[in-house]
Structures are given as structure tokens and as C-alpha cells.
PDB file of C-alpha atoms in Angstrom:
ATOM      1  CA  UNK A   1     -11.341 -23.781  36.365  1.00 50.00           C
ATOM      2  CA  UNK A   2      -9.724 -22.732  39.647  1.00 65.00           C
ATOM      3  CA  UNK A   3      -6.532 -23.831  41.393  1.00 66.00           C
ATOM      4  CA  UNK A   4      -6.214 -27.132  43.246  1.00 70.00           C
ATOM      5  CA  UNK A   5      -7.087 -27.531  46.683  1.00 75.00           C
ATOM      6  CA  UNK A   6      -3.319 -28.281  47.401  1.00 77.00           C
ATOM      7  CA  UNK A   7      -1.956 -25.403  46.039  1.00 79.00           C
ATOM      8  CA  UNK A   8      -4.729 -23.056  47.837  1.00 85.00           C
ATOM      9  CA  UNK A   9      -4.023 -24.910  51.140  1.00 89.00           C
ATOM     10  CA  UNK A  10      -0.479 -24.630  50.997  1.00 89.00           C
ATOM     11  CA  UNK A  11      -0.619 -20.757  50.726  1.00 91.00           C
ATOM     12  CA  UNK A  12      -3.228 -20.724  53.387  1.00 94.00           C
ATOM     13  CA  UNK A  13      -0.974 -22.675  55.657  1.00 95.00           C
ATOM     14  CA  UNK A  14       2.011 -20.597  54.834  1.00 94.00           C
ATOM     15  CA  UNK A  15       0.451 -17.369  55.426  1.00 95.00           C
ATOM     16  CA  UNK A  16      -1.343 -18.690  58.662  1.00 95.00           C
ATOM     17  CA  UNK A  17       2.079 -19.380  60.170  1.00 95.00           C
ATOM     18  CA  UNK A  18       3.823 -16.159  58.664  1.00 93.00           C
ATOM     19  CA  UNK A  19       4.766 -13.399  61.289  1.00 92.00           C
ATOM     20  CA  UNK A  20       3.351 -10.081  61.193  1.00 91.00           C
ATOM     21  CA  UNK A  21       5.227  -7.251  59.766  1.00 87.00           C
ATOM     22  CA  UNK A  22       6.868  -5.832  56.578  1.00 88.00           C
ATOM     23  CA  UNK A  23       9.840  -8.046  55.609  1.00 90.00           C
ATOM     24  CA  UNK A  24       8.866 -11.086  57.540  1.00 91.00           C
ATOM     25  CA  UNK A  25       8.813 -13.245  54.510  1.00 94.00           C
ATOM     26  CA  UNK A  26      11.374 -14.321  51.903  1.00 94.00           C
ATOM     27  CA  UNK A  27      10.157 -11.924  48.964  1.00 93.00           C
ATOM     28  CA  UNK A  28       8.545  -9.059  50.968  1.00 95.00           C
ATOM     29  CA  UNK A  29      11.356  -6.454  50.380  1.00 95.00           C
ATOM     30  CA  UNK A  30      10.879  -2.518  50.749  1.00 95.00           C
ATOM     31  CA  UNK A  31       8.810  -1.074  48.249  1.00 96.00           C
ATOM     32  CA  UNK A  32      11.530   1.081  46.960  1.00 95.00           C
ATOM     33  CA  UNK A  33      13.474  -1.940  45.960  1.00 94.00           C
ATOM     34  CA  UNK A  34      10.944  -3.577  44.462  1.00 95.00           C
ATOM     35  CA  UNK A  35       7.381  -1.912  43.480  1.00 96.00           C
ATOM     36  CA  UNK A  36       9.192   1.513  43.371  1.00 96.00           C
ATOM     37  CA  UNK A  37      11.776   0.221  40.766  1.00 96.00           C
ATOM     38  CA  UNK A  38       9.009  -1.563  38.916  1.00 97.00           C
ATOM     39  CA  UNK A  39       6.698   1.599  38.740  1.00 96.00           C
ATOM     40  CA  UNK A  40       9.603   3.485  36.801  1.00 96.00           C
ATOM     41  CA  UNK A  41       9.276   0.849  33.807  1.00 96.00           C
ATOM     42  CA  UNK A  42       5.284   0.549  34.325  1.00 97.00           C
ATOM     43  CA  UNK A  43       3.945   3.926  34.533  1.00 96.00           C
ATOM     44  CA  UNK A  44       5.264   5.226  31.292  1.00 96.00           C
ATOM     45  CA  UNK A  45       2.958   2.573  29.514  1.00 96.00           C
ATOM     46  CA  UNK A  46      -0.243   3.426  31.491  1.00 96.00           C
ATOM     47  CA  UNK A  47      -2.735   4.743  29.200  1.00 94.00           C
ATOM     48  CA  UNK A  48      -4.916   5.935  31.915  1.00 96.00           C
ATOM     49  CA  UNK A  49      -3.477   6.090  35.392  1.00 95.00           C
ATOM     50  CA  UNK A  50      -6.805   6.805  36.903  1.00 96.00           C
ATOM     51  CA  UNK A  51      -7.928   3.171  36.068  1.00 98.00           C
ATOM     52  CA  UNK A  52      -8.247   0.993  39.448  1.00 98.00           C
ATOM     53  CA  UNK A  53      -4.853  -0.874  40.154  1.00 98.00           C
ATOM     54  CA  UNK A  54      -4.881  -4.634  41.072  1.00 98.00           C
ATOM     55  CA  UNK A  55      -1.982  -5.879  43.054  1.00 98.00           C
ATOM     56  CA  UNK A  56      -2.533  -9.461  41.998  1.00 97.00           C
ATOM     57  CA  UNK A  57      -0.827 -11.974  44.417  1.00 95.00           C
ATOM     58  CA  UNK A  58      -0.552  -9.073  47.088  1.00 97.00           C
ATOM     59  CA  UNK A  59       0.457 -11.376  49.980  1.00 96.00           C
ATOM     60  CA  UNK A  60       0.695  -9.204  53.244  1.00 97.00           C
ATOM     61  CA  UNK A  61      -0.063  -5.982  51.099  1.00 97.00           C
ATOM     62  CA  UNK A  62       3.323  -4.379  51.490  1.00 97.00           C
ATOM     63  CA  UNK A  63       3.540  -3.196  47.887  1.00 97.00           C
ATOM     64  CA  UNK A  64      -0.232  -2.665  47.809  1.00 98.00           C
ATOM     65  CA  UNK A  65       0.260   0.081  50.468  1.00 97.00           C
ATOM     66  CA  UNK A  66       2.953   1.742  48.328  1.00 97.00           C
ATOM     67  CA  UNK A  67       0.690   1.852  45.404  1.00 98.00           C
ATOM     68  CA  UNK A  68      -2.298   3.076  47.442  1.00 98.00           C
ATOM     69  CA  UNK A  69      -0.018   6.191  48.086  1.00 96.00           C
ATOM     70  CA  UNK A  70      -0.002   6.819  44.356  1.00 95.00           C
ATOM     71  CA  UNK A  71      -3.009   5.798  42.739  1.00 96.00           C
ATOM     72  CA  UNK A  72      -6.748   6.711  43.357  1.00 95.00           C
ATOM     73  CA  UNK A  73      -8.157   3.194  43.823  1.00 97.00           C
ATOM     74  CA  UNK A  74      -6.076   0.291  44.501  1.00 98.00           C
ATOM     75  CA  UNK A  75      -7.251  -3.291  45.348  1.00 98.00           C
ATOM     76  CA  UNK A  76      -5.226  -6.089  46.825  1.00 98.00           C
ATOM     77  CA  UNK A  77      -6.172  -9.480  45.769  1.00 98.00           C
ATOM     78  CA  UNK A  78      -4.816 -12.826  46.881  1.00 97.00           C
ATOM     79  CA  UNK A  79      -5.873 -16.431  47.189  1.00 94.00           C
ATOM     80  CA  UNK A  80      -5.026 -16.726  50.522  1.00 96.00           C
ATOM     81  CA  UNK A  81      -7.628 -15.344  53.218  1.00 97.00           C
ATOM     82  CA  UNK A  82      -4.731 -15.479  55.892  1.00 97.00           C
ATOM     83  CA  UNK A  83      -2.444 -13.234  53.677  1.00 97.00           C
ATOM     84  CA  UNK A  84      -5.362 -10.734  53.284  1.00 98.00           C
ATOM     85  CA  UNK A  85      -5.656 -10.743  57.040  1.00 97.00           C
ATOM     86  CA  UNK A  86      -2.135  -9.872  57.365  1.00 97.00           C
ATOM     87  CA  UNK A  87      -2.707  -6.873  54.700  1.00 97.00           C
ATOM     88  CA  UNK A  88      -5.790  -5.673  56.388  1.00 97.00           C
ATOM     89  CA  UNK A  89      -4.064  -5.630  59.946  1.00 96.00           C
ATOM     90  CA  UNK A  90      -1.168  -3.577  58.324  1.00 96.00           C
ATOM     91  CA  UNK A  91      -3.477  -1.124  56.899  1.00 97.00           C
ATOM     92  CA  UNK A  92      -5.799   0.182  59.451  1.00 96.00           C
ATOM     93  CA  UNK A  93      -6.528   3.174  57.680  1.00 96.00           C
ATOM     94  CA  UNK A  94      -7.898   1.316  54.664  1.00 96.00           C
ATOM     95  CA  UNK A  95      -5.733   3.048  51.957  1.00 96.00           C
ATOM     96  CA  UNK A  96      -6.381   0.037  49.773  1.00 98.00           C
ATOM     97  CA  UNK A  97      -9.256  -2.417  49.525  1.00 98.00           C
ATOM     98  CA  UNK A  98      -8.506  -6.271  49.814  1.00 98.00           C
ATOM     99  CA  UNK A  99     -10.419  -9.095  48.393  1.00 96.00           C
ATOM    100  CA  UNK A 100      -9.806 -12.894  48.019  1.00 97.00           C
ATOM    101  CA  UNK A 101      -9.637 -13.808  44.536  1.00 96.00           C
ATOM    102  CA  UNK A 102      -8.672 -17.127  42.770  1.00 93.00           C
ATOM    103  CA  UNK A 103      -7.528 -15.723  39.502  1.00 92.00           C
ATOM    104  CA  UNK A 104      -7.528 -19.239  37.837  1.00 89.00           C
ATOM    105  CA  UNK A 105     -11.168 -19.082  38.230  1.00 91.00           C
ATOM    106  CA  UNK A 106     -12.793 -17.377  35.149  1.00 92.00           C
ATOM    107  CA  UNK A 107     -16.125 -16.487  36.979  1.00 94.00           C
ATOM    108  CA  UNK A 108     -14.275 -14.746  39.798  1.00 95.00           C
ATOM    109  CA  UNK A 109     -12.182 -13.005  37.505  1.00 96.00           C
ATOM    110  CA  UNK A 110     -15.144 -11.779  35.490  1.00 96.00           C
ATOM    111  CA  UNK A 111     -17.045 -10.764  38.568  1.00 97.00           C
ATOM    112  CA  UNK A 112     -14.129  -8.529  39.584  1.00 98.00           C
ATOM    113  CA  UNK A 113     -13.904  -6.754  36.128  1.00 98.00           C
ATOM    114  CA  UNK A 114     -17.573  -6.305  36.126  1.00 98.00           C
ATOM    115  CA  UNK A 115     -17.038  -4.475  39.555  1.00 97.00           C
ATOM    116  CA  UNK A 116     -14.165  -2.552  38.666  1.00 98.00           C
ATOM    117  CA  UNK A 117     -14.060  -2.149  34.881  1.00 98.00           C
ATOM    118  CA  UNK A 118     -10.688  -2.301  33.043  1.00 98.00           C
ATOM    119  CA  UNK A 119      -7.924  -1.916  35.549  1.00 98.00           C
ATOM    120  CA  UNK A 120      -4.004  -1.718  35.423  1.00 98.00           C
ATOM    121  CA  UNK A 121      -2.531  -4.937  37.092  1.00 98.00           C
ATOM    122  CA  UNK A 122       0.730  -5.526  38.787  1.00 98.00           C
ATOM    123  CA  UNK A 123       2.016  -9.197  39.337  1.00 96.00           C
ATOM    124  CA  UNK A 124       5.189  -9.787  41.113  1.00 94.00           C
ATOM    125  CA  UNK A 125       6.245 -13.546  41.212  1.00 87.00           C
ATOM    126  CA  UNK A 126       2.907 -15.150  40.901  1.00 89.00           C
ATOM    127  CA  UNK A 127       3.004 -16.938  37.347  1.00 87.00           C
ATOM    128  CA  UNK A 128       6.217 -18.987  38.505  1.00 84.00           C
ATOM    129  CA  UNK A 129       4.601 -20.234  41.691  1.00 81.00           C
ATOM    130  CA  UNK A 130       1.529 -21.363  39.626  1.00 81.00           C
ATOM    131  CA  UNK A 131       1.295 -25.192  38.997  1.00 79.00           C
ATOM    132  CA  UNK A 132       1.570 -25.671  35.193  1.00 82.00           C
ATOM    133  CA  UNK A 133      -2.424 -26.161  34.477  1.00 84.00           C
ATOM    134  CA  UNK A 134      -3.019 -22.707  36.252  1.00 86.00           C
ATOM    135  CA  UNK A 135      -0.385 -20.618  34.145  1.00 89.00           C
ATOM    136  CA  UNK A 136      -2.920 -20.110  30.965  1.00 92.00           C
ATOM    137  CA  UNK A 137      -5.764 -19.248  33.116  1.00 92.00           C
ATOM    138  CA  UNK A 138      -3.752 -16.726  34.977  1.00 93.00           C
ATOM    139  CA  UNK A 139      -2.819 -14.999  31.691  1.00 95.00           C
ATOM    140  CA  UNK A 140      -6.401 -15.263  30.574  1.00 96.00           C
ATOM    141  CA  UNK A 141      -7.229 -13.428  33.946  1.00 95.00           C
ATOM    142  CA  UNK A 142      -5.003 -10.570  33.387  1.00 96.00           C
ATOM    143  CA  UNK A 143      -6.496 -10.143  29.948  1.00 97.00           C
ATOM    144  CA  UNK A 144      -9.980 -10.113  31.164  1.00 97.00           C
ATOM    145  CA  UNK A 145      -8.879  -7.352  34.054  1.00 98.00           C
ATOM    146  CA  UNK A 146      -7.017  -5.193  32.044  1.00 98.00           C
ATOM    147  CA  UNK A 147      -9.706  -5.041  29.278  1.00 97.00           C
ATOM    148  CA  UNK A 148      -9.165  -2.778  26.493  1.00 96.00           C
ATOM    149  CA  UNK A 149      -7.709   0.121  28.270  1.00 97.00           C
ATOM    150  CA  UNK A 150      -5.660  -1.420  31.238  1.00 98.00           C
ATOM    151  CA  UNK A 151      -1.986  -2.519  31.234  1.00 98.00           C
ATOM    152  CA  UNK A 152      -0.275  -5.448  33.117  1.00 98.00           C
ATOM    153  CA  UNK A 153       3.044  -5.393  34.621  1.00 98.00           C
ATOM    154  CA  UNK A 154       4.679  -8.808  35.347  1.00 96.00           C
ATOM    155  CA  UNK A 155       8.055  -9.347  36.897  1.00 94.00           C
ATOM    156  CA  UNK A 156       9.139 -13.238  37.408  1.00 92.00           C
ATOM    157  CA  UNK A 157      12.299 -14.808  38.219  1.00 91.00           C
ATOM    158  CA  UNK A 158      13.929 -16.149  35.321  1.00 88.00           C
ATOM    159  CA  UNK A 159      15.209 -19.497  34.631  1.00 85.00           C
ATOM    160  CA  UNK A 160      18.704 -18.718  36.443  1.00 86.00           C
ATOM    161  CA  UNK A 161      16.895 -17.915  39.571  1.00 87.00           C
ATOM    162  CA  UNK A 162      16.255 -21.624  40.086  1.00 83.00           C
ATOM    163  CA  UNK A 163      19.894 -22.320  40.159  1.00 86.00           C
ATOM    164  CA  UNK A 164      20.211 -19.437  42.787  1.00 87.00           C
ATOM    165  CA  UNK A 165      17.470 -20.946  44.820  1.00 84.00           C
ATOM    166  CA  UNK A 166      18.868 -24.538  44.563  1.00 84.00           C
ATOM    167  CA  UNK A 167      21.954 -23.527  45.811  1.00 86.00           C
ATOM    168  CA  UNK A 168      20.527 -21.775  48.817  1.00 82.00           C
ATOM    169  CA  UNK A 169      18.308 -24.564  49.757  1.00 81.00           C
ATOM    170  CA  UNK A 170      21.138 -27.108  49.531  1.00 85.00           C
ATOM    171  CA  UNK A 171      23.570 -25.286  51.401  1.00 79.00           C
ATOM    172  CA  UNK A 172      25.728 -26.821  54.104  1.00 81.00           C
ATOM    173  CA  UNK A 173      23.800 -24.834  56.793  1.00 80.00           C
ATOM    174  CA  UNK A 174      20.361 -25.657  54.955  1.00 82.00           C
ATOM    175  CA  UNK A 175      18.199 -22.782  53.476  1.00 86.00           C
ATOM    176  CA  UNK A 176      18.153 -19.387  55.007  1.00 86.00           C
ATOM    177  CA  UNK A 177      15.578 -18.870  57.585  1.00 89.00           C
ATOM    178  CA  UNK A 178      13.057 -17.073  55.613  1.00 91.00           C
ATOM    179  CA  UNK A 179      13.276 -19.643  52.612  1.00 89.00           C
ATOM    180  CA  UNK A 180      12.845 -22.617  54.694  1.00 89.00           C
ATOM    181  CA  UNK A 181       9.119 -21.962  55.179  1.00 90.00           C
ATOM    182  CA  UNK A 182       8.536 -21.462  51.477  1.00 89.00           C
ATOM    183  CA  UNK A 183      10.149 -24.733  50.915  1.00 87.00           C
ATOM    184  CA  UNK A 184       8.463 -26.434  53.851  1.00 89.00           C
ATOM    185  CA  UNK A 185       4.898 -25.526  52.570  1.00 87.00           C
ATOM    186  CA  UNK A 186       5.956 -26.790  49.216  1.00 82.00           C
ATOM    187  CA  UNK A 187       5.803 -23.307  47.468  1.00 82.00           C
ATOM    188  CA  UNK A 188       8.963 -24.133  45.397  1.00 69.00           C
ATOM    189  CA  UNK A 189       9.073 -22.029  42.225  1.00 64.00           C
ATOM    190  CA  UNK A 190       8.169 -23.838  39.195  1.00 61.00           C
ATOM    191  CA  UNK A 191      10.492 -24.046  36.108  1.00 64.00           C
ATOM    192  CA  UNK A 192       8.674 -21.471  33.908  1.00 80.00           C
ATOM    193  CA  UNK A 193      10.938 -20.932  30.553  1.00 83.00           C
ATOM    194  CA  UNK A 194      11.695 -17.390  30.060  1.00 84.00           C
ATOM    195  CA  UNK A 195      10.265 -17.359  26.672  1.00 88.00           C
ATOM    196  CA  UNK A 196       6.848 -19.061  27.951  1.00 90.00           C
ATOM    197  CA  UNK A 197       5.801 -15.925  29.686  1.00 92.00           C
ATOM    198  CA  UNK A 198       5.321 -13.893  26.230  1.00 93.00           C
ATOM    199  CA  UNK A 199       3.675 -16.958  24.605  1.00 95.00           C
ATOM    200  CA  UNK A 200       1.037 -17.100  27.610  1.00 95.00           C
ATOM    201  CA  UNK A 201       0.257 -13.662  27.302  1.00 96.00           C
ATOM    202  CA  UNK A 202      -0.188 -13.654  23.519  1.00 96.00           C
ATOM    203  CA  UNK A 203      -2.301 -16.778  23.714  1.00 96.00           C
ATOM    204  CA  UNK A 204      -4.571 -14.715  26.137  1.00 96.00           C
ATOM    205  CA  UNK A 205      -4.954 -11.992  23.380  1.00 96.00           C
ATOM    206  CA  UNK A 206      -2.136  -9.530  24.933  1.00 97.00           C
ATOM    207  CA  UNK A 207       0.662  -7.874  23.328  1.00 96.00           C
ATOM    208  CA  UNK A 208       4.152  -7.438  25.300  1.00 96.00           C
ATOM    209  CA  UNK A 209       4.868  -3.642  24.908  1.00 96.00           C
ATOM    210  CA  UNK A 210       8.085  -3.587  26.641  1.00 97.00           C
ATOM    211  CA  UNK A 211      10.332  -5.790  28.520  1.00 96.00           C
ATOM    212  CA  UNK A 212      13.595  -6.175  30.388  1.00 96.00           C
ATOM    213  CA  UNK A 213      15.529  -7.579  33.366  1.00 94.00           C
ATOM    214  CA  UNK A 214      15.639  -6.302  36.962  1.00 92.00           C
ATOM    215  CA  UNK A 215      16.901  -8.295  39.952  1.00 90.00           C
ATOM    216  CA  UNK A 216      13.851  -9.596  42.292  1.00 90.00           C
ATOM    217  CA  UNK A 217      14.857  -8.510  45.578  1.00 92.00           C
ATOM    218  CA  UNK A 218      14.241 -10.471  48.872  1.00 94.00           C
ATOM    219  CA  UNK A 219      14.726  -9.759  52.517  1.00 94.00           C
ATOM    220  CA  UNK A 220      17.442 -12.540  53.056  1.00 92.00           C
ATOM    221  CA  UNK A 221      21.197 -12.376  53.202  1.00 90.00           C
ATOM    222  CA  UNK A 222      23.983 -14.694  52.626  1.00 83.00           C
ATOM    223  CA  UNK A 223      26.322 -15.491  55.436  1.00 81.00           C
ATOM    224  CA  UNK A 224      28.883 -12.842  54.290  1.00 83.00           C
ATOM    225  CA  UNK A 225      26.036 -10.315  54.398  1.00 87.00           C
ATOM    226  CA  UNK A 226      25.199  -9.750  50.937  1.00 88.00           C
ATOM    227  CA  UNK A 227      21.400  -9.429  50.014  1.00 92.00           C
ATOM    228  CA  UNK A 228      20.241 -12.314  47.849  1.00 91.00           C
ATOM    229  CA  UNK A 229      18.719 -10.974  44.661  1.00 93.00           C
ATOM    230  CA  UNK A 230      17.088 -13.419  42.023  1.00 92.00           C
ATOM    231  CA  UNK A 231      17.446 -12.664  38.267  1.00 92.00           C
ATOM    232  CA  UNK A 232      14.288 -11.847  37.052  1.00 92.00           C
ATOM    233  CA  UNK A 233      12.487 -10.565  33.773  1.00 92.00           C
ATOM    234  CA  UNK A 234       9.681  -7.903  33.487  1.00 96.00           C
ATOM    235  CA  UNK A 235       7.182  -7.446  30.809  1.00 96.00           C
ATOM    236  CA  UNK A 236       4.247  -4.542  30.228  1.00 98.00           C
ATOM    237  CA  UNK A 237       1.505  -6.142  28.260  1.00 98.00           C
ATOM    238  CA  UNK A 238      -1.971  -4.765  27.042  1.00 97.00           C
ATOM    239  CA  UNK A 239      -4.037  -4.333  24.098  1.00 93.00           C
ATOM    240  CA  UNK A 240      -2.549  -2.690  21.197  1.00 78.00           C
ATOM    241  CA  UNK A 241      -4.490   0.669  20.411  1.00 65.00           C
TER     242      UNK A 241
END
């Protein structure tokens, strides 16, 4: 099973139109406000920090490059070739490796695991953007990629974030400038119930080892100058020893 062509085309179109540069899109916040905070919760649960680290849904690679300065082998994986073009352009030294991956395609995931072996996987805001039929395959992909020794870290907007986004989209002046392209390309977040995330992981054979709440930081601001933050939850999952 793989993602629908509509979904794939929407992401390709979005990234083809997105400007170059860190912070150019809605969720592309500074690593110290995103991956840096997440790593503080993820790193204590890594049984083997030397495993390859996959930034799944890497987009333009801002967080990938942050990880590449901290781990020996980092792979930025994304569905969109245009996104990977941005990522490679922003990483001329090749600190990370970038490759196209449809994580809902079991064969592609199996091939990547065969190449890398067990890996640690970072996922920020991907599950909630998946269409419903792709959420279970994504969880299965995480289980395949982490194998027996790896760990997965997911941070996803909670149900409360949908209320925040709806309010932004329906404001009197319209959605903020960086949110508008997301909506225009049909990339509106899905309503994934908070309790569904551990259920997807459990069905894929993974155990939630830790969880908590952190705001998902964006690059946009309200009219009064406040940074827009989306309520979110995070989980660390893997196989129990």
C-alpha cells in the first residue's frame, strides 16, 4: 500500500512553490525550539545512539541538519522530491543523506531497513497530516525501521490544536501568510484522536516507553506579535527488552 496520488501531488506542489530558506514555511521553526527540545526527551531512551537516525518527513531538512551535528549517520526522508531538493540545497556539505520515501509503502520501508539496519526515527507532525488509510501503514513503517534496537519519537498536534488552527484560518483577515499555502494545497491536519496514537503504535508491535506534552512551535505570529504554538503530545516507542 502507498499514499494516494492526490496526497503525494499536494505535497509536491506545496514544496515546489515554497521559498528557500529556514523558517520559510509554517512549521519550520528553529531547531533549538523544536528538535532540540524534543531530543531532551528522546535521547534518554536511546538504547544505541550510534544507530542511524532517520528524520521521517524531513521537509527542507532544518531539523535533519541539527541532528547531523549530533549523530554519526543521519538520513532525511520525505515523500516529496521538491522538499528533498530544498534540503540538499541547504546542506551543501552533505552533513546528512536525503532520500525519497513513501513510508506507507511496505516495500520501500523494507528496502530502507535492509540498507540501514535498525534505526532511531524522529517524526514531527507527520501522522496527523496522513490520510486515515495511511496512519496504520505509517505506524507499521516505524516498527519496521526501528527493528529490535531502535526507538521512535513522535510529536503530533493534539486535538486541541485543531481549534487553534481553525481560529487562525477563519480570522477576520484570513489565515496568516505562512498558513495560507498549507490550506491552499489541501494539507489541512487530520483529526487524529489523542488516544489513537498509542493504539496505532501498539497495533504495529511497539510499546510507548514515555510520553508527555510540549507545544509545537511554528514560524508564524499573531497580530499582537505572539508566536503561534500548537498544543501537542509526544511519545517515545520501541520494542521492550
